[in-house]
CSV table of C-alpha atoms in Angstrom, one decimal:
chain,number,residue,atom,x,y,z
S,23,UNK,CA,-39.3,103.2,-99.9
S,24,UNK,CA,-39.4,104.8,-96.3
S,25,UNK,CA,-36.4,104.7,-94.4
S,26,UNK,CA,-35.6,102.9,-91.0
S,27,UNK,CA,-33.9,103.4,-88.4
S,28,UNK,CA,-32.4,101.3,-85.5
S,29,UNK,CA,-34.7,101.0,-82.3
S,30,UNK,CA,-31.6,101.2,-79.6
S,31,UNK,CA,-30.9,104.8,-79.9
S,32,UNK,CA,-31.1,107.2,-76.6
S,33,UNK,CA,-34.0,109.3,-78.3
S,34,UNK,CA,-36.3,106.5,-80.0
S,35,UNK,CA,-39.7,106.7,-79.6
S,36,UNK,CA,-39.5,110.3,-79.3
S,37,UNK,CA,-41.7,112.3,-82.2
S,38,UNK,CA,-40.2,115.8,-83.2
S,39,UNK,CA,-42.2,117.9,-86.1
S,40,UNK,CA,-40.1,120.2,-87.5
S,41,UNK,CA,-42.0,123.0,-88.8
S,42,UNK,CA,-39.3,125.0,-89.5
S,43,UNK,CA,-37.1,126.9,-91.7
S,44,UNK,CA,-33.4,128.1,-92.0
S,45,UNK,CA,-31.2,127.3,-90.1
S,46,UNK,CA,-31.6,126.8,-86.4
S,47,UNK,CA,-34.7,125.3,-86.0
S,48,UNK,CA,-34.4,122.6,-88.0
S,49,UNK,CA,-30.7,121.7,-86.9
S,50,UNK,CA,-32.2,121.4,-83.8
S,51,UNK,CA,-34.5,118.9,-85.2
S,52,UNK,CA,-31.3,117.4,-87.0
S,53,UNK,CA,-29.5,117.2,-83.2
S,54,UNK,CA,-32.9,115.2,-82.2
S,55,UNK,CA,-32.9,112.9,-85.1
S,56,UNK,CA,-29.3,111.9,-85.0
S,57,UNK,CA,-29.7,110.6,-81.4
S,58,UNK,CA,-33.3,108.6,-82.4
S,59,UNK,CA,-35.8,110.7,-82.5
S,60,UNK,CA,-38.6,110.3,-85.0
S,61,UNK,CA,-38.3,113.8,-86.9
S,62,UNK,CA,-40.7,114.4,-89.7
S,63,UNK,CA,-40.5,117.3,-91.6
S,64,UNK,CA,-43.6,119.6,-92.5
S,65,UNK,CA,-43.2,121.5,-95.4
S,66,UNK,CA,-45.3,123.9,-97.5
S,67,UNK,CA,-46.6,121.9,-100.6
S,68,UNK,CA,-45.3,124.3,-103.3
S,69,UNK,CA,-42.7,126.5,-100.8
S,70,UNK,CA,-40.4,124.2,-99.8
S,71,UNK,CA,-37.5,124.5,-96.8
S,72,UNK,CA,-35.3,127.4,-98.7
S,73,UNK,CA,-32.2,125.3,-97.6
S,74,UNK,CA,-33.0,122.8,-100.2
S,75,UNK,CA,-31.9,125.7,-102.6
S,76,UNK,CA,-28.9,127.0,-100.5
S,77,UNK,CA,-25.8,126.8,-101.7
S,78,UNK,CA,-23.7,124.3,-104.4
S,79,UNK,CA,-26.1,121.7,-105.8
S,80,UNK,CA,-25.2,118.4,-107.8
S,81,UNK,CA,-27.5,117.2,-110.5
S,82,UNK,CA,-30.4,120.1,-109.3
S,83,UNK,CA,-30.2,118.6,-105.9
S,84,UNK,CA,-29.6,120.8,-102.7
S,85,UNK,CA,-26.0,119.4,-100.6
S,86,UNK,CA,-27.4,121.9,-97.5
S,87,UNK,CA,-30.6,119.9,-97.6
S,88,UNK,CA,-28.6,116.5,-97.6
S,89,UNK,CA,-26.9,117.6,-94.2
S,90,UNK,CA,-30.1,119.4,-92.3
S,91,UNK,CA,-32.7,116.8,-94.1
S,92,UNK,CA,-30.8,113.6,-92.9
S,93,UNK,CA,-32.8,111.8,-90.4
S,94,UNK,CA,-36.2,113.0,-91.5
S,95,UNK,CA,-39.0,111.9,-93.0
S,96,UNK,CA,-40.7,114.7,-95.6
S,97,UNK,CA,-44.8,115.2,-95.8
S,98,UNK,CA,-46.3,118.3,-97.1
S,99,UNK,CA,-48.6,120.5,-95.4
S,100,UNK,CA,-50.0,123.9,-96.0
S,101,UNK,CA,-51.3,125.1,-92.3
S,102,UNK,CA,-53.2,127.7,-93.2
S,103,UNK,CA,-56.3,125.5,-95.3
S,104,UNK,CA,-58.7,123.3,-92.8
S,105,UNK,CA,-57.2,120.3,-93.6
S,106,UNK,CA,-53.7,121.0,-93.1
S,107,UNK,CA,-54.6,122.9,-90.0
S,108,UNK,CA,-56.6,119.6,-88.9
S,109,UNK,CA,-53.9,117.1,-89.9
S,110,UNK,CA,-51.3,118.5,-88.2
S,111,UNK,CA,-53.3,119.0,-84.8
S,112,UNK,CA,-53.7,115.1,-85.4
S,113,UNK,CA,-49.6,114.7,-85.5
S,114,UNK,CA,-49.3,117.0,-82.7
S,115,UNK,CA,-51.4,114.3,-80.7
S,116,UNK,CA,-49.2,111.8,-81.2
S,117,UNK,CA,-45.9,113.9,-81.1
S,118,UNK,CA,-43.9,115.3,-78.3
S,119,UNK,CA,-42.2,118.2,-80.1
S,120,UNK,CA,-42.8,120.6,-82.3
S,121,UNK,CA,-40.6,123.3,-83.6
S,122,UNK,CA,-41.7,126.0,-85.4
S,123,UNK,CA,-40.2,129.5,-86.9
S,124,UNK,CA,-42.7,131.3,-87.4
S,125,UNK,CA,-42.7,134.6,-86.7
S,126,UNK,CA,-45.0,135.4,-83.5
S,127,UNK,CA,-48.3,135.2,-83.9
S,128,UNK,CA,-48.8,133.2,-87.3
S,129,UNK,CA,-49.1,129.8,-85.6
S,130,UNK,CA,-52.1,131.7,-84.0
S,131,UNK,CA,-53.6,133.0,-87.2
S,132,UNK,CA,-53.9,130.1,-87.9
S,133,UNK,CA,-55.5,128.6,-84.6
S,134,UNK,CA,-52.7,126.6,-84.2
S,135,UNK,CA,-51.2,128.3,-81.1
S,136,UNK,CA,-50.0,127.1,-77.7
S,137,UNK,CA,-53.9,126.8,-76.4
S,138,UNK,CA,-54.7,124.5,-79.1
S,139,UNK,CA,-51.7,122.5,-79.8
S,140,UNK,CA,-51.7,121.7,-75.7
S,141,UNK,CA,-55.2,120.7,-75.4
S,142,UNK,CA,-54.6,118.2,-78.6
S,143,UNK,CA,-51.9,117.1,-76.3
S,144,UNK,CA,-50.8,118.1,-73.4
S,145,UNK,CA,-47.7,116.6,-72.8
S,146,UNK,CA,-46.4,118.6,-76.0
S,147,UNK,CA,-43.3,120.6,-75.9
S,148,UNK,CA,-43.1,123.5,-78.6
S,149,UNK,CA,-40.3,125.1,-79.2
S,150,UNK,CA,-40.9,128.7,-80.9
S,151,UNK,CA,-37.3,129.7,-82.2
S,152,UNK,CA,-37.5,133.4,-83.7
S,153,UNK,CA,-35.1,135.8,-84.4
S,154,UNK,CA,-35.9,138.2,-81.2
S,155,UNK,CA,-38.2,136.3,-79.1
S,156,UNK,CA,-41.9,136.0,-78.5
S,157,UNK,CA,-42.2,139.3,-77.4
S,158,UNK,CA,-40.9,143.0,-77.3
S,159,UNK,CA,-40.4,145.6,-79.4
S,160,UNK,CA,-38.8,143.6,-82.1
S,161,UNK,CA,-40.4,140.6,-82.3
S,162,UNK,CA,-42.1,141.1,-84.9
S,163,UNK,CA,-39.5,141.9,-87.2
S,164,UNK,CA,-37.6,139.6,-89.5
S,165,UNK,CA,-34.5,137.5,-87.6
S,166,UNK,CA,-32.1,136.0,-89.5
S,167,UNK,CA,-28.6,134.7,-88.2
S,168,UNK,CA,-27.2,137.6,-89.9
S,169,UNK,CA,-28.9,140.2,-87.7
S,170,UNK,CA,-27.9,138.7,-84.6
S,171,UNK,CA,-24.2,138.5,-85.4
S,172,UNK,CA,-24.8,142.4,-85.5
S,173,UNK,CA,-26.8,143.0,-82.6
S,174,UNK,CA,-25.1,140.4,-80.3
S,175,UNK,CA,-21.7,142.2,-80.5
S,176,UNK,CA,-19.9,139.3,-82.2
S,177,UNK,CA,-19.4,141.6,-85.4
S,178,UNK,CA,-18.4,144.6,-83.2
S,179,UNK,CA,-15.3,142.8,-81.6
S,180,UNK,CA,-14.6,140.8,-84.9
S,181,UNK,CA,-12.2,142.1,-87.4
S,182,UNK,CA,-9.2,144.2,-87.6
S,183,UNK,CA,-8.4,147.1,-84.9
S,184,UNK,CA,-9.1,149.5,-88.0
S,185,UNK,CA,-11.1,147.6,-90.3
S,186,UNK,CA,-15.1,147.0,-90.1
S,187,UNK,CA,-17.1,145.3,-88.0
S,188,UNK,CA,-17.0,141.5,-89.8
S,189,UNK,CA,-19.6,139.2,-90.0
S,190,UNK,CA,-19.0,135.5,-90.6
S,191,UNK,CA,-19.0,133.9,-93.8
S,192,UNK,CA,-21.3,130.9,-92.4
S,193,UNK,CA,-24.7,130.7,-90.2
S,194,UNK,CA,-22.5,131.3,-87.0
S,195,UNK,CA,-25.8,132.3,-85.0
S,196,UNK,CA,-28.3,130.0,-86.6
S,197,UNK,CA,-26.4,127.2,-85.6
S,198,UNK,CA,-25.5,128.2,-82.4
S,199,UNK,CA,-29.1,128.8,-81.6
S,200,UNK,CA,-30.0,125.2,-83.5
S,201,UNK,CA,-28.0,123.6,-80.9
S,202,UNK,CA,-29.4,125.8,-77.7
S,203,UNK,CA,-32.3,125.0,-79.1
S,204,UNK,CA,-32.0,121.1,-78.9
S,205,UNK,CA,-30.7,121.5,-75.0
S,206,UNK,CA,-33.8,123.3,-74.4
S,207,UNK,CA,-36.3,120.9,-75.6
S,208,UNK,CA,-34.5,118.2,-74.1
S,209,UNK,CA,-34.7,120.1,-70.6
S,210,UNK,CA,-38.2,121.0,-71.5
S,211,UNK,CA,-39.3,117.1,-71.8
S,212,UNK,CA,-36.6,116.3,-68.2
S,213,UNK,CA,-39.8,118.7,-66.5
S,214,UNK,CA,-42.5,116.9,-68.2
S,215,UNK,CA,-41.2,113.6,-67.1
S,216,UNK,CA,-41.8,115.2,-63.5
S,217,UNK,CA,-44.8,117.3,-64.2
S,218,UNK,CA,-46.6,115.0,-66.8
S,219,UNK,CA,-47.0,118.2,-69.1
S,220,UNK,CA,-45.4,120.0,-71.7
S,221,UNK,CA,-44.9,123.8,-72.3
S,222,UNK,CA,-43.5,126.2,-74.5
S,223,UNK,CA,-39.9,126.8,-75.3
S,224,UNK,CA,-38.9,130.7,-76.5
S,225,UNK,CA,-35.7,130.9,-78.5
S,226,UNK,CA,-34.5,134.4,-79.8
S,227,UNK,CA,-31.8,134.0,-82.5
S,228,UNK,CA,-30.0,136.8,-80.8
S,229,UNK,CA,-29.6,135.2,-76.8
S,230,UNK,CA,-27.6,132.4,-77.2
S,231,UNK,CA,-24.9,133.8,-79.4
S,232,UNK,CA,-24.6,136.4,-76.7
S,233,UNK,CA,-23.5,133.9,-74.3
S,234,UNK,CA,-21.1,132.4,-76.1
S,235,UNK,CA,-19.7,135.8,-76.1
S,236,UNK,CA,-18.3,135.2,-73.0
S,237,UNK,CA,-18.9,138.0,-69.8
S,238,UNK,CA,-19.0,141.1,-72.2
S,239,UNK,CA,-21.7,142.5,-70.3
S,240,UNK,CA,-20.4,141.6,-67.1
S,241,UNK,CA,-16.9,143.6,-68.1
S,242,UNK,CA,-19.3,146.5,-68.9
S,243,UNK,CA,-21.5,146.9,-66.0
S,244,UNK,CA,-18.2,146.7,-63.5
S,245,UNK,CA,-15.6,148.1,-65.0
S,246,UNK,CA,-17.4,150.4,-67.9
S,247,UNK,CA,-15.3,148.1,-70.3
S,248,UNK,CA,-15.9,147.6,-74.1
S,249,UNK,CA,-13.9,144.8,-75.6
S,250,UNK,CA,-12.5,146.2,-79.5
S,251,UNK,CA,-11.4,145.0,-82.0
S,252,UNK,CA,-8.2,143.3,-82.1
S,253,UNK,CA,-7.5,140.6,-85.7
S,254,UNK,CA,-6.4,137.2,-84.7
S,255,UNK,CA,-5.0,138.3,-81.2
S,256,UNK,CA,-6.1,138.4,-77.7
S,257,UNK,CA,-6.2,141.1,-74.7
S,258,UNK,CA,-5.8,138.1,-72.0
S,259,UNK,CA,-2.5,136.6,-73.6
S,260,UNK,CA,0.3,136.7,-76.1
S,261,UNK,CA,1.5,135.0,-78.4
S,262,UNK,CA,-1.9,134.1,-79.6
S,263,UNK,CA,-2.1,134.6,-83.8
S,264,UNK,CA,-1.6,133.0,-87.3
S,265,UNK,CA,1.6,132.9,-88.9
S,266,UNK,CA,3.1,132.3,-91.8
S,267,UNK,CA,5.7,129.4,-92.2
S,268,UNK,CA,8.1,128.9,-95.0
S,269,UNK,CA,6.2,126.9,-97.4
S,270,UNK,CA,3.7,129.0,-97.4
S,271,UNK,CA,1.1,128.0,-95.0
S,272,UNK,CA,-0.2,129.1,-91.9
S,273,UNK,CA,-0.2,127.7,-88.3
S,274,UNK,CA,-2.2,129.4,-85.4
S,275,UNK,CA,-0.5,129.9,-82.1
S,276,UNK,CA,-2.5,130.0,-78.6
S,277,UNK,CA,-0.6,130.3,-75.2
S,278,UNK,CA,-4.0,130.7,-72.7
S,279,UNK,CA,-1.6,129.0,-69.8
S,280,UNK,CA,1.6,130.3,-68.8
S,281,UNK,CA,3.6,126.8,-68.9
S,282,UNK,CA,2.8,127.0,-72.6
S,283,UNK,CA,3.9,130.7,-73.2
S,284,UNK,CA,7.3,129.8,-71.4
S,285,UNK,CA,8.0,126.4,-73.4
S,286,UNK,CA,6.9,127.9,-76.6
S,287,UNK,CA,9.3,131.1,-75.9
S,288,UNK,CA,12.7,128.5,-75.5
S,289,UNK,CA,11.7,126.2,-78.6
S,290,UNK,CA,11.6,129.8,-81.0
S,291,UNK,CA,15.1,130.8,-79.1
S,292,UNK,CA,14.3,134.0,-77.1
S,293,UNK,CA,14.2,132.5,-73.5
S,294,UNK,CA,15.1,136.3,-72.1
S,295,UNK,CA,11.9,137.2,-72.8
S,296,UNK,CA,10.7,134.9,-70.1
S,297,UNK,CA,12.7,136.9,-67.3
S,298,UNK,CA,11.0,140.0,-68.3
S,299,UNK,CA,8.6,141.3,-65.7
S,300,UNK,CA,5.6,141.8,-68.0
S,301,UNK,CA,6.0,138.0,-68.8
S,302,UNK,CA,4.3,136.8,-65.4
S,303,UNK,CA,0.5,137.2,-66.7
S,304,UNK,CA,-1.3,136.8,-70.2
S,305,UNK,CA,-2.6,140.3,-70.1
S,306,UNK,CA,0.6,141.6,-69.8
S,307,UNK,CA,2.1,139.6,-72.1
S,308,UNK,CA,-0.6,141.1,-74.6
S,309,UNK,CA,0.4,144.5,-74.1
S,310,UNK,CA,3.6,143.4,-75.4
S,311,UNK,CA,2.3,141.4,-78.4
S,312,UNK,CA,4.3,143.1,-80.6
S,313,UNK,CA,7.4,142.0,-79.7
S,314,UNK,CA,6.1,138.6,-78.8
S,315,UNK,CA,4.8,138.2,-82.7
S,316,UNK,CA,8.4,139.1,-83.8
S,317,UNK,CA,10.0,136.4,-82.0
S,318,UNK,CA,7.1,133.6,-83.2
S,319,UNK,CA,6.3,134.9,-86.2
S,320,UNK,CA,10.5,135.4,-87.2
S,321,UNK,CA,11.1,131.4,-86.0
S,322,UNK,CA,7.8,130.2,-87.9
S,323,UNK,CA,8.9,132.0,-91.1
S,324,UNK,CA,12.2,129.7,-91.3
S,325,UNK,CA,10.3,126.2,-91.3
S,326,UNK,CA,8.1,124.4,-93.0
S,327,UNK,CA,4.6,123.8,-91.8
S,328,UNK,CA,5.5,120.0,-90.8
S,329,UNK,CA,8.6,121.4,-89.2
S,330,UNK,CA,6.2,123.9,-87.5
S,331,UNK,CA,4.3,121.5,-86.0
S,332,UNK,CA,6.8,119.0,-85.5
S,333,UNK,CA,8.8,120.8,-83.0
S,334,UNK,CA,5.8,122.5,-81.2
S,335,UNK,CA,4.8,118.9,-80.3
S,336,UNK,CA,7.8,117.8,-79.2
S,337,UNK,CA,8.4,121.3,-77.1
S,338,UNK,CA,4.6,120.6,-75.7
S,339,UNK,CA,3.5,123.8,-76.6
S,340,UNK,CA,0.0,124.4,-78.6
S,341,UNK,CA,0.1,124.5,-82.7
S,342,UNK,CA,-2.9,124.2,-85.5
S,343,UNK,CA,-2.6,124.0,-89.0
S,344,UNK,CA,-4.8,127.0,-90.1
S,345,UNK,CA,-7.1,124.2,-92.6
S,346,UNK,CA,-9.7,124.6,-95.8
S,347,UNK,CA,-12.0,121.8,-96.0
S,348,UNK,CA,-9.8,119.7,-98.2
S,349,UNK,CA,-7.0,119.3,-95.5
S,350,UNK,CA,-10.2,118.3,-92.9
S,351,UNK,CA,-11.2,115.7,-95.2
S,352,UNK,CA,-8.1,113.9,-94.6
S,353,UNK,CA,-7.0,115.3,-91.2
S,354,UNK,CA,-5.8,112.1,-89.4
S,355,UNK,CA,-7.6,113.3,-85.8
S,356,UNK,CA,-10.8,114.0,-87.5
S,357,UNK,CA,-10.4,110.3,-89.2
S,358,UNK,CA,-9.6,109.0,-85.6
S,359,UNK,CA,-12.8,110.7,-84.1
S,360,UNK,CA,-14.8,109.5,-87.3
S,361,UNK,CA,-16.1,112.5,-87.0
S,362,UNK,CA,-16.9,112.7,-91.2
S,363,UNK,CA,-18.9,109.6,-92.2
S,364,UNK,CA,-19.7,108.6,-95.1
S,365,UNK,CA,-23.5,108.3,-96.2
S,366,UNK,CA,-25.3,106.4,-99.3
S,367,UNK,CA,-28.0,108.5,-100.9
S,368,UNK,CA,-30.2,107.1,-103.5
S,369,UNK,CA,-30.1,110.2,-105.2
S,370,UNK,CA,-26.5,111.0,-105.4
S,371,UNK,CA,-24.8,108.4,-104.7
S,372,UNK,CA,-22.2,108.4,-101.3
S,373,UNK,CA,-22.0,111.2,-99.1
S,374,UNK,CA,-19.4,112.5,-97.0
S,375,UNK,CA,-20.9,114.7,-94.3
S,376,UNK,CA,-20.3,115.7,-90.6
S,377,UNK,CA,-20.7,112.5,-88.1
S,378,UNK,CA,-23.3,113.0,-85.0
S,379,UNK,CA,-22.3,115.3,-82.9
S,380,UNK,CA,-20.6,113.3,-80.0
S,381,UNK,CA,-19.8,109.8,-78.8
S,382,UNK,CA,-21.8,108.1,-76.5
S,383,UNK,CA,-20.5,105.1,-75.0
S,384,UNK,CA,-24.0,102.7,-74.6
S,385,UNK,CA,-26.4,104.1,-76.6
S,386,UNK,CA,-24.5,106.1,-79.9
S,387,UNK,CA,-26.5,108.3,-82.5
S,388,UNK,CA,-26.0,107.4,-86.2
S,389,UNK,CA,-27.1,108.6,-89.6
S,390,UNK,CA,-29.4,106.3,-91.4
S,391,UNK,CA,-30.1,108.4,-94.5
S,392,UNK,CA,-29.5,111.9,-96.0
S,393,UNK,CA,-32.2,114.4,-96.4
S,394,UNK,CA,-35.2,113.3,-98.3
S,395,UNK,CA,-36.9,114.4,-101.8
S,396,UNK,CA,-39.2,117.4,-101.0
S,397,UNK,CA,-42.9,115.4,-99.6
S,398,UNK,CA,-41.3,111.8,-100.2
S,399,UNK,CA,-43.3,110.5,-97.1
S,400,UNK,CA,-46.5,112.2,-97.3
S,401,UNK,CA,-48.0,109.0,-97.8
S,402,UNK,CA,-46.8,107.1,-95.7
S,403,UNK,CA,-46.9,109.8,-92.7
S,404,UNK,CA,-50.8,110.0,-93.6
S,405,UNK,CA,-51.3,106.3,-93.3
S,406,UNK,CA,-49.6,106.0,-90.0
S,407,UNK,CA,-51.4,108.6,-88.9
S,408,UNK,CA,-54.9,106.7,-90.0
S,409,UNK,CA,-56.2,108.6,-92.7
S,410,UNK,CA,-57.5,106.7,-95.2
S,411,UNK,CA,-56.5,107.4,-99.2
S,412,UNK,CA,-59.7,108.9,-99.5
S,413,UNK,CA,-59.2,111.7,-97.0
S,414,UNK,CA,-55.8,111.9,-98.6
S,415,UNK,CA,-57.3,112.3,-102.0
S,416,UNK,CA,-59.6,115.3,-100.2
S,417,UNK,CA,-56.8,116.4,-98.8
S,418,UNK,CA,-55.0,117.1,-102.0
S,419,UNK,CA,-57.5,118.3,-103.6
S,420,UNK,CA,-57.9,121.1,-101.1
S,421,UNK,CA,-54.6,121.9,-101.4
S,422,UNK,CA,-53.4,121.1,-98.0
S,423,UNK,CA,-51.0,118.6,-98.9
């Protein structure tokens, strides 16, 4: 049975193919879908969307898959035989994104690049999203996420002052880029609402990340300066770490405005340290993190975690719980926000996965189902499309499906 969806949804009646593979790509598709768009998913017939493999499975079914896959429909189609090539320049007709992850120049093997996707419909937007770009003298490498954590600098100012460069232990720049990605296309289509025509959108794994970084290269070209290395704290203020509390947890501490360092400096019992002259600015009061650590860390070691946070809210200065994914599950501001929903899967039963990924007011997104059974809507997809069962038949037959 194919899924529905509601029809009062910001993005409905938008059509998004999502050609693509781990991880940024198709959470952009994901971003699109959760807000109304139409998103069906093309997939090799026999080499599937590796994500339905990733990571912990439940009865030989992929949980990734459940999260990226939700909103989509599923068809099969190998690009590279006639009638795969023919099928999907029919859906690209009737479609106003594609995205694709290719690496550069495949589409176009192919005969499926920008010339003749446009002039099957020229109000098409196609977002290419590689790791380095259309062009230069990587492009035509292999990206991952991985690569661009690297090259980006993220790993370089990440980790201990005399530890190694670290790398995250989750798709930091995929999903970064997935969400870049989805603001693009939906500037992309704001022009062709003014223009009347599409274009293409060029998304290198290894950009977006590097904005995030904050002015890096900015510091560099002025003032010849290379941020390092510095753990869990900051070179613009102090106290800003984890710390341990008596029951053996961890809170993290931040103090980016100078009200907060000064409250937070009274409730741990060393207001002198507020009269110091290096106390005045957050960079100064990182040279001095030392001594600033002693006098949080000391006070945070003598209570409890609830006592922690208890006190900190009461003094108004800023306090986390330092959480794994069990304390999220039941973290009563996340339940507020709703921002984990629960999902029924005809597969596996109820699923609790992240919400959309903010509120509107008029017009909210929602999650109708989890990702779908590898080609469950090939069928269906085909029929809407108007080919009749016997050109599906051929199509199989061919391989192309």
């Amino acid at each position: 049975m194919t899924p529905s969806r509601t029809a009062t949804a910001p993005l409905t009646g938008l059509r998004v193919l999502d050609l693509a593979t781990l991880f940024a790509g198709p959470l952009a598709a994901t971003m699109l879908g959760d807000f109304g768009a139409e998103v069906i998913k093309v997939e090799h017939p026999t080499r599937p969307d590796p994500s339905r493999g990733h990571g912990p499975a439940k009865n030989g079914v992929g949980l990734w898959w459940k999260l990226l896959g939700r909103n989509k429909r599923t068809t099969t189609l190998d690009l590279s035989k006639p009638g795969g090539r023919a099928t999907l320049l029919r859906l690209a007709a009737t479609s106003d994104v594609i995205i694709e992850n290719f690496r550069p120049g495949t589409l176009e093997k192919w005969d499926l690049g920008w010339d003749e996707l446009s002039a099957a419909n020229p109000r098409l937007v196609l977002a290419r999203v590689t790791g380095f770009g259309q062009f230069g003298p990587y492009s035509r490498r292999p990206g991952f996420g991985t690569l661009a954590e690297a090259m980006s600098g993220f790993a370089a100012v990440t980790g201990e002052p005399d530890g190694p460069p670290t790398l995250p232990p989750f798709g930091l720049a995929d999903s970064i880029a997935g969400l870049a990605t989805a603001y693009a296309v939906m500037t992309a289509l704001a022009a062709r609402d003014r223009t009347g025509e599409g274009q293409v959108v060029d998304m290198a794994i290894i950009e977006p990340i590097l904005t995030v970084l904050g002015p890096q290269p900015l510091w560099y070209d002025q003032l010849g300066h290379v941020q390092p290395r510095t753990g869990n704290r900051s070179t613009n203020n102090a106290p800003r770490n984890t710390y341990r509390t008596a029951d053996d947890k961890w809170v993290a501490v931040s103090t980016s405005a100078q009200s907060i360092a000064e409250r937070l400096m009274r409730l741990v019992g060393r207001p002198e340290l507020i009269a110091e002259p290096w106390f005045a600015t957050g960079a100064e009061r990182a040279r001095h993190a030392d001594v600033l650590d002693g006098a949080v860390g000391a006070w945070i070691a003598r209570h409890t975690r609830a006592e922690v946070i208890e006190a900190f809210e009461k003094a108004e200065a800023a306090v986390a719980p330092v959480q794994d994914v069990r304390d999220v599950m039941t973290d009563p501001q996340y339940a507020a926000l709703s921002t984990l929903t629960t999902v029924d899967d005809p597969e596996l039963g109820p699923l609790r996965m992240q919400n959309v990924l903010f509120r509107l007011s008029a017009t909210p997104g929602a999650i109708h189902w989890a990702g779908r059974p590898h080609g469950a809507d090939t069928e269906t997809v085909l029929t809407e499309l108007g080919l009749t069962p016997d050109e599906i038949t051929t199509l199989r037959k061919e391989g192309a499906l």
